[in-house]
Tab-separated table of C-alpha atoms in Angstrom:
chain	number	residue	atom	x	y	z
A	1	MET	CA	-58.894	30.897	-34.829
A	2	THR	CA	-58.641	31.494	-31.276
A	3	GLY	CA	-54.641	32.725	-31.639
A	4	PHE	CA	-53.371	29.940	-29.941
A	5	ASP	CA	-50.472	28.310	-32.122
A	6	SER	CA	-49.667	24.467	-30.854
A	7	SER	CA	-46.677	23.935	-32.360
A	8	ARG	CA	-44.395	26.262	-29.954
A	9	ALA	CA	-45.369	23.934	-27.278
A	10	VAL	CA	-43.343	21.272	-29.387
A	11	SER	CA	-39.767	23.100	-29.519
A	12	PRO	CA	-39.680	22.879	-25.059
A	13	VAL	CA	-40.529	18.979	-25.428
A	14	ILE	CA	-37.924	18.143	-27.627
A	15	GLY	CA	-34.483	19.805	-25.383
A	16	VAL	CA	-35.796	18.546	-22.693
A	17	ILE	CA	-36.072	15.124	-24.197
A	18	LEU	CA	-32.522	16.355	-25.364
A	19	MET	CA	-31.037	16.807	-22.363
A	20	VAL	CA	-32.753	13.851	-20.534
A	21	ALA	CA	-30.702	11.864	-23.468
A	22	ILE	CA	-27.445	13.113	-22.956
A	23	THR	CA	-27.187	13.524	-19.467
A	24	VAL	CA	-28.167	9.452	-19.520
A	25	LEU	CA	-25.055	9.050	-22.364
A	26	LEU	CA	-22.965	10.621	-20.073
A	27	ALA	CA	-24.046	8.610	-17.428
A	28	ALA	CA	-23.637	5.725	-18.886
A	29	THR	CA	-19.855	6.262	-20.097
A	30	ALA	CA	-19.035	7.469	-16.614
A	31	ALA	CA	-19.885	4.413	-15.469
A	32	THR	CA	-18.280	2.094	-17.933
A	33	PHE	CA	-14.931	4.187	-17.688
A	34	PHE	CA	-14.655	3.570	-14.023
A	35	MET	CA	-16.018	0.179	-14.063
A	36	GLY	CA	-12.760	-1.052	-15.831
A	37	PHE	CA	-10.489	0.129	-12.949
A	38	GLU	CA	-12.805	-2.316	-10.275
A	39	GLY	CA	-10.669	-5.042	-11.569
A	40	SER	CA	-7.292	-3.639	-11.555
A	41	LEU	CA	-7.578	-1.861	-8.150
A	42	SER	CA	-9.669	-4.127	-6.494
A	43	GLY	CA	-6.175	-6.994	-5.726
A	44	THR	CA	-4.000	-3.972	-4.278
A	45	PRO	CA	-3.991	-4.027	-0.577
A	46	THR	CA	-4.521	-0.624	1.061
A	47	VAL	CA	-2.516	-0.020	4.311
A	48	ALA	CA	-0.944	2.835	6.179
A	49	ILE	CA	3.069	1.980	7.640
A	50	GLU	CA	4.607	4.320	9.568
A	51	GLY	CA	8.298	3.256	11.019
A	52	GLU	CA	9.851	4.426	14.086
A	53	PHE	CA	13.598	4.218	14.517
A	54	ALA	CA	15.816	4.249	17.756
A	55	VAL	CA	19.166	3.729	19.871
A	56	ASP	CA	19.586	1.085	22.099
A	57	SER	CA	22.085	-0.966	23.751
A	58	GLY	CA	21.975	-3.371	21.082
A	59	GLY	CA	22.813	-0.132	18.477
A	60	HIS	CA	19.914	0.716	16.080
A	61	GLU	CA	16.577	-0.584	15.942
A	62	LEU	CA	13.440	-0.029	13.436
A	63	THR	CA	9.861	-0.574	14.397
A	64	VAL	CA	7.582	-1.301	11.293
A	65	GLU	CA	3.882	-0.661	12.459
A	66	PHE	CA	0.354	-1.068	10.319
A	67	THR	CA	-1.270	1.652	11.423
A	68	GLY	CA	-4.494	1.584	9.350
A	69	GLY	CA	-6.013	-0.112	6.251
A	70	ASP	CA	-6.438	-3.377	4.930
A	71	VAL	CA	-6.093	-6.890	6.495
A	72	LEU	CA	-3.756	-8.738	5.403
A	73	ALA	CA	-2.933	-12.540	4.817
A	74	ARG	CA	0.782	-12.605	7.562
A	75	GLU	CA	1.999	-14.938	4.808
A	76	ASN	CA	1.990	-12.370	1.820
A	77	VAL	CA	3.914	-9.328	4.092
A	78	LYS	CA	7.446	-9.264	3.147
A	79	VAL	CA	9.980	-7.350	4.536
A	80	HIS	CA	13.450	-6.315	2.153
A	81	VAL	CA	16.055	-5.135	4.096
A	82	ALA	CA	19.430	-3.999	2.280
A	83	SER	CA	22.695	-3.418	3.786
A	84	ALA	CA	22.231	-3.733	7.054
A	85	GLY	CA	25.661	-3.925	9.208
A	86	CYS	CA	25.723	-6.351	11.836
A	87	ARG	CA	29.248	-6.210	13.922
A	88	GLY	CA	30.608	-9.303	13.967
A	89	ALA	CA	29.241	-10.561	11.202
A	90	GLY	CA	29.618	-8.270	8.333
A	91	SER	CA	27.025	-7.126	6.011
A	92	VAL	CA	23.463	-8.481	5.459
A	93	THR	CA	21.038	-8.617	2.646
A	94	ASP	CA	17.680	-10.523	3.478
A	95	ARG	CA	13.933	-10.987	3.010
A	96	TYR	CA	12.244	-11.712	5.407
A	97	GLY	CA	8.368	-13.385	6.357
A	98	LEU	CA	6.863	-11.293	9.258
A	99	SER	CA	6.777	-14.118	11.518
A	100	GLU	CA	10.371	-13.690	11.841
A	101	LEU	CA	10.470	-10.163	12.948
A	102	GLY	CA	7.969	-10.916	15.823
A	103	VAL	CA	4.525	-10.727	14.292
A	104	SER	CA	2.240	-13.618	15.728
A	105	GLY	CA	-1.314	-14.532	14.125
A	106	SER	CA	-2.197	-15.327	10.357
A	107	THR	CA	-3.561	-11.761	9.823
A	108	VAL	CA	-2.073	-8.245	10.118
A	109	ALA	CA	-4.234	-5.565	10.851
A	110	ALA	CA	-3.744	-1.637	12.672
A	111	GLY	CA	-1.631	-2.602	15.315
A	112	SER	CA	0.414	-5.231	13.741
A	113	GLN	CA	4.013	-4.015	14.279
A	114	ALA	CA	7.407	-5.954	13.148
A	115	GLN	CA	10.835	-5.447	14.372
A	116	VAL	CA	14.409	-5.198	12.542
A	117	THR	CA	16.936	-5.711	15.314
A	118	VAL	CA	20.007	-7.004	15.657
A	119	GLY	CA	18.179	-10.258	17.549
A	120	THR	CA	15.743	-10.584	14.336
A	121	VAL	CA	18.134	-10.162	11.389
A	122	CYS	CA	21.636	-10.821	12.065
A	123	PRO	CA	24.102	-13.958	12.688
A	124	PRO	CA	24.024	-14.825	16.640
A	125	ALA	CA	27.171	-13.687	16.569
A	126	ALA	CA	26.779	-10.030	15.915
A	127	SER	CA	26.104	-7.484	18.680
A	128	GLN	CA	24.977	-4.487	17.657
A	129	LEU	CA	22.783	-3.466	13.946
A	130	ASP	CA	23.899	-0.652	11.863
A	131	LEU	CA	20.747	0.318	10.397
A	132	SER	CA	22.197	3.781	8.818
A	133	ARG	CA	23.653	2.988	4.990
A	134	THR	CA	20.684	0.643	5.396
A	135	ALA	CA	17.336	0.350	3.001
A	136	VAL	CA	13.818	-1.536	4.510
A	137	THR	CA	10.844	-2.564	1.562
A	138	VAL	CA	7.793	-3.619	3.011
A	139	SER	CA	5.930	-5.597	-0.255
A	140	TRP	CA	2.967	-7.433	-0.635
A	141	VAL	CA	3.108	-10.592	-2.585
A	142	GLU	CA	-0.186	-12.179	-4.060
A	143	SER	CA	-0.593	-15.626	-3.536
A	144	GLY	CA	0.192	-17.811	-6.506
A	145	SER	CA	1.307	-15.369	-8.863
A	146	GLY	CA	4.513	-14.045	-6.994
A	147	SER	CA	3.562	-10.076	-8.020
A	148	GLY	CA	3.228	-8.025	-5.761
A	149	THR	CA	3.212	-4.283	-4.391
A	150	VAL	CA	5.380	-1.906	-2.241
A	151	LEU	CA	3.724	-1.156	0.507
A	152	TYR	CA	6.414	1.064	2.631
A	153	ARG	CA	10.135	2.109	2.139
A	154	TRP	CA	12.470	3.190	5.141
A	155	ARG	CA	16.364	4.170	4.109
A	156	GLY	CA	18.509	5.191	7.184
A	157	PRO	CA	20.086	8.184	7.971
A	158	ALA	CA	23.055	7.812	5.604
A	159	ALA	CA	21.475	5.524	2.780
């Protein structure tokens, strides 16, 4: 005999095979886990929205600007204005489509701006808009289902 023992080479080969099998098993488990979230994440839009509050001769104004993210169908985005004070016409709480707030076109993308002003949310008899105690919520409503997601919330300085 030459002193060569062939049984010693089997142990490292089995170790490598086991490590590869464990790696494949972990990768398959992770892929299954993350693929399960695909359906729940794909339907919800991701957008960046900023609100700019200003005071002018018509009272308060809020400009809601879409600054980035997914392009949305305009009819799927709603703006809820709660407790807006309209001088000469009382308090207003209502839901508006973006077309009512000055957004033109069929889609909403970065650069689109909605205006919450005395002219867009108050009755014609109102002279000024008070947003100090107002809450404004921008929501995306899925077509045909009625369910949706809040995209942005703004609260007045005294709300």
